[in-house]
PDB file of C-alpha atoms in Angstrom:
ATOM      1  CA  UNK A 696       6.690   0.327  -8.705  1.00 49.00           C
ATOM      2  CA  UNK A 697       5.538  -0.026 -12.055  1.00 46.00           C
ATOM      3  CA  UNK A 698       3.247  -2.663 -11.357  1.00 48.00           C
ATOM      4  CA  UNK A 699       1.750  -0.237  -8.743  1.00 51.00           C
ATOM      5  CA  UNK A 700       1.077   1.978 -11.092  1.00 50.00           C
ATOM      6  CA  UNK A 701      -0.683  -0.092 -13.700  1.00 46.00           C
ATOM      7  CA  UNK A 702      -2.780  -1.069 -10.186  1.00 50.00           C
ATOM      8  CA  UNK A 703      -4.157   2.539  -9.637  1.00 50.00           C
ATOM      9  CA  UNK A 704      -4.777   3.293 -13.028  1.00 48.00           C
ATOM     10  CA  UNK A 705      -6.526   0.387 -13.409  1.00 50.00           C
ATOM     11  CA  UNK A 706      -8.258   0.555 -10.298  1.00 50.00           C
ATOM     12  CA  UNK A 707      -9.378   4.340 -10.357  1.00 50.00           C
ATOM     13  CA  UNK A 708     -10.727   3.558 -13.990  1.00 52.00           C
ATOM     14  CA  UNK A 709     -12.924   0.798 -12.798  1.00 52.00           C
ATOM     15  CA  UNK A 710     -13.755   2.861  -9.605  1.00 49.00           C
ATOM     16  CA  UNK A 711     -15.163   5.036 -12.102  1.00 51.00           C
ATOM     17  CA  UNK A 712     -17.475   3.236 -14.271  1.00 49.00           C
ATOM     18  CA  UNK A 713     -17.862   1.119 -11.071  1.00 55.00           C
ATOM     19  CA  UNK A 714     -17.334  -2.535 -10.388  1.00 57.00           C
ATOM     20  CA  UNK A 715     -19.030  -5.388  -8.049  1.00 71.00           C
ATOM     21  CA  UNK A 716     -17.476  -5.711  -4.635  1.00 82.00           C
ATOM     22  CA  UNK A 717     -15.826  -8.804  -5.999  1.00 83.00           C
ATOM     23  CA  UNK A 718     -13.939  -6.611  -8.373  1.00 84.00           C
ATOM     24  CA  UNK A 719     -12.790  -3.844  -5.404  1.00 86.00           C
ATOM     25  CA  UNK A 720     -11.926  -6.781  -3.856  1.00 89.00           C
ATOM     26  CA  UNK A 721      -9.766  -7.957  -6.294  1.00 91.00           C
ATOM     27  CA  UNK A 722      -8.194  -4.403  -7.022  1.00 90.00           C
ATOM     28  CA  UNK A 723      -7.808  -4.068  -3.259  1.00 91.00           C
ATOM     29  CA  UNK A 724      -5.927  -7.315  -3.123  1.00 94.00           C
ATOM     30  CA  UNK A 725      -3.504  -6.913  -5.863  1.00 93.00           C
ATOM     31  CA  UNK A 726      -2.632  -3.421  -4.194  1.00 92.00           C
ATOM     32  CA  UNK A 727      -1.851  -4.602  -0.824  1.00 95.00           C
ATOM     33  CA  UNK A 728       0.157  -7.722  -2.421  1.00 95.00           C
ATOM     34  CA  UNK A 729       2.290  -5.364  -4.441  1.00 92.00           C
ATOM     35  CA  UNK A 730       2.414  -2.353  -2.098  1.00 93.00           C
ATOM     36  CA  UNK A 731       3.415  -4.906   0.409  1.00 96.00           C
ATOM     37  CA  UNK A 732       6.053  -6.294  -1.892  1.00 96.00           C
ATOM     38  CA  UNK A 733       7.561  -3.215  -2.293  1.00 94.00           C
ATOM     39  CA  UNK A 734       7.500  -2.066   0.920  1.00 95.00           C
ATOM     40  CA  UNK A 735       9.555  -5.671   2.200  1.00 97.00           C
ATOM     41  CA  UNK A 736      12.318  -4.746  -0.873  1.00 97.00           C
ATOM     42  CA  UNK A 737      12.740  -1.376   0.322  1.00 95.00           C
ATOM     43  CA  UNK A 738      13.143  -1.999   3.563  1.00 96.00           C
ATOM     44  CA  UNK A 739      15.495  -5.024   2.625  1.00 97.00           C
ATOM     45  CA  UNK A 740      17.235  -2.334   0.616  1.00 97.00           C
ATOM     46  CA  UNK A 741      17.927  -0.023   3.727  1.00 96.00           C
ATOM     47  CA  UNK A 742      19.221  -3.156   5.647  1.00 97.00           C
ATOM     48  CA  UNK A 743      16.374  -4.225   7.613  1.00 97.00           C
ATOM     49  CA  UNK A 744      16.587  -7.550   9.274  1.00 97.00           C
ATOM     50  CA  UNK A 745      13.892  -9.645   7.321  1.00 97.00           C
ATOM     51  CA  UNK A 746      11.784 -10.801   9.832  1.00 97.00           C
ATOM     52  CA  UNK A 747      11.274  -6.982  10.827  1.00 97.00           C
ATOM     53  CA  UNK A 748      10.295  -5.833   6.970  1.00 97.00           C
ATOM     54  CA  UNK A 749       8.235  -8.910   7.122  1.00 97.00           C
ATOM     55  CA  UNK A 750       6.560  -7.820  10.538  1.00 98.00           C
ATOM     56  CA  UNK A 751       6.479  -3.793   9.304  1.00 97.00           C
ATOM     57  CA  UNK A 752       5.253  -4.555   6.076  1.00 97.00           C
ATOM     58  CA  UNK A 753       2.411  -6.311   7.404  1.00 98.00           C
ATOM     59  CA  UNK A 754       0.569  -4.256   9.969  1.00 98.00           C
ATOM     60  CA  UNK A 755       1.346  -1.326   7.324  1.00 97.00           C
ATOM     61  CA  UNK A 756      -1.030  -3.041   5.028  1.00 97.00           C
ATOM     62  CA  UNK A 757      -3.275  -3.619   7.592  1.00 97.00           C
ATOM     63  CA  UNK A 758      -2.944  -0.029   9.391  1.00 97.00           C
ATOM     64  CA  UNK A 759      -3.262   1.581   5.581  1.00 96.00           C
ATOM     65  CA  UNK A 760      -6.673  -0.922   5.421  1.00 96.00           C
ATOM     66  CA  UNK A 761      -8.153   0.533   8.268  1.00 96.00           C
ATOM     67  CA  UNK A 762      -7.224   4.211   7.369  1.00 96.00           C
ATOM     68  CA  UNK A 763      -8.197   4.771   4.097  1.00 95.00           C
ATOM     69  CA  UNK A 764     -10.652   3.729   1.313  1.00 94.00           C
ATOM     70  CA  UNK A 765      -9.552   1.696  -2.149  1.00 92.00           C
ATOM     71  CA  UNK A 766      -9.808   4.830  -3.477  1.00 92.00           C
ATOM     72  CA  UNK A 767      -7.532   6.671  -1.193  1.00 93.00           C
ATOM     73  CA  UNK A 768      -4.845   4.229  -1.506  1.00 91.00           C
ATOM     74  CA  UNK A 769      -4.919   4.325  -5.334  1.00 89.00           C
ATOM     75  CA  UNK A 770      -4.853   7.974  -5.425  1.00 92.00           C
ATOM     76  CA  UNK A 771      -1.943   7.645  -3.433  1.00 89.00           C
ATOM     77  CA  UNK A 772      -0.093   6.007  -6.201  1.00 84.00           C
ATOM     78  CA  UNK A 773      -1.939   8.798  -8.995  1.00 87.00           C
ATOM     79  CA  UNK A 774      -0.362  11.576  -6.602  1.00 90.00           C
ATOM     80  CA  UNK A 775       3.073  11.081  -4.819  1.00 88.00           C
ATOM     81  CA  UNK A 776       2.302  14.152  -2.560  1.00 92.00           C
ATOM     82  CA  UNK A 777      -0.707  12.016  -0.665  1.00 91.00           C
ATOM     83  CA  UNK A 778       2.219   9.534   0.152  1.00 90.00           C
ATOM     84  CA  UNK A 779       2.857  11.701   2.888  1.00 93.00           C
ATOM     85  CA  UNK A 780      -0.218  10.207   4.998  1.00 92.00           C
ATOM     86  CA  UNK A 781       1.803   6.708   5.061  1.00 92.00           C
ATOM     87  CA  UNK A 782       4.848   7.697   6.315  1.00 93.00           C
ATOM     88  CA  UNK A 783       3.935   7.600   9.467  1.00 95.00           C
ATOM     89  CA  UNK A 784       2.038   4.834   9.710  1.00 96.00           C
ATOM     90  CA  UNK A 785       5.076   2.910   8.363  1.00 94.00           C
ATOM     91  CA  UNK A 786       7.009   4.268  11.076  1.00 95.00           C
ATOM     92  CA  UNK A 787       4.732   3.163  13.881  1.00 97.00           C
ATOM     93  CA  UNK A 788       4.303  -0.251  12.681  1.00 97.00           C
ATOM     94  CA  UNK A 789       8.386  -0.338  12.458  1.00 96.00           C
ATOM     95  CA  UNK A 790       9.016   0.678  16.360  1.00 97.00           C
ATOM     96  CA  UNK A 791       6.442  -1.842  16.474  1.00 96.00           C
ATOM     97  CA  UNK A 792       8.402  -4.711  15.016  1.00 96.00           C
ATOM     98  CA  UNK A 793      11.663  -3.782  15.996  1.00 93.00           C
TER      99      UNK A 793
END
């Protein structure tokens, strides 16, 4: 989680002085690696057969890609409350795997 962190502070400060699309791309990257990361250890955590934190974890990174902006998703990490727009997209892509 920490290394999410450093990601969204990082990645709102060079939202804001703005950065070449290969930079967002880069910042967008390394969030979705790490957020993904997290997401498989957590759900390996609660007991989740592998393949389905594998399968989950995946279409929530690519569900959270087509829902919000860079921006959104590091804000989400700046402020726990905006979380609450991922849970259930997590959810869906779980029934999903499962």
């Amino acid at each position: 989680m920490v290394h999410l962190r450093l990601v969204a502070v990082m990645g709102l400060m060079a939202l804001s002085v703005g950065t070449s699309n290969a930079a967002e791309n880069q910042i967008g990257e390394s969030f979705d690696k790490s957020f993904r990361s997290s997401c498989v250890s957590a759900a390996l955590r609660k007991g989740m057969p592998a393949q389905i934190a594998d399968k989950s974890c995946d279409c929530a990174v690519s569900e959270m890609n087509n829902s919000f902006s860079l921006t959104q998703k590091l804000e989400m990490l700046k402020y726990p409350a905006k979380r609450e727009a991922l849970k259930p997209i997590v959810q869906e892509c779980v029934k999903r795997a499962i």
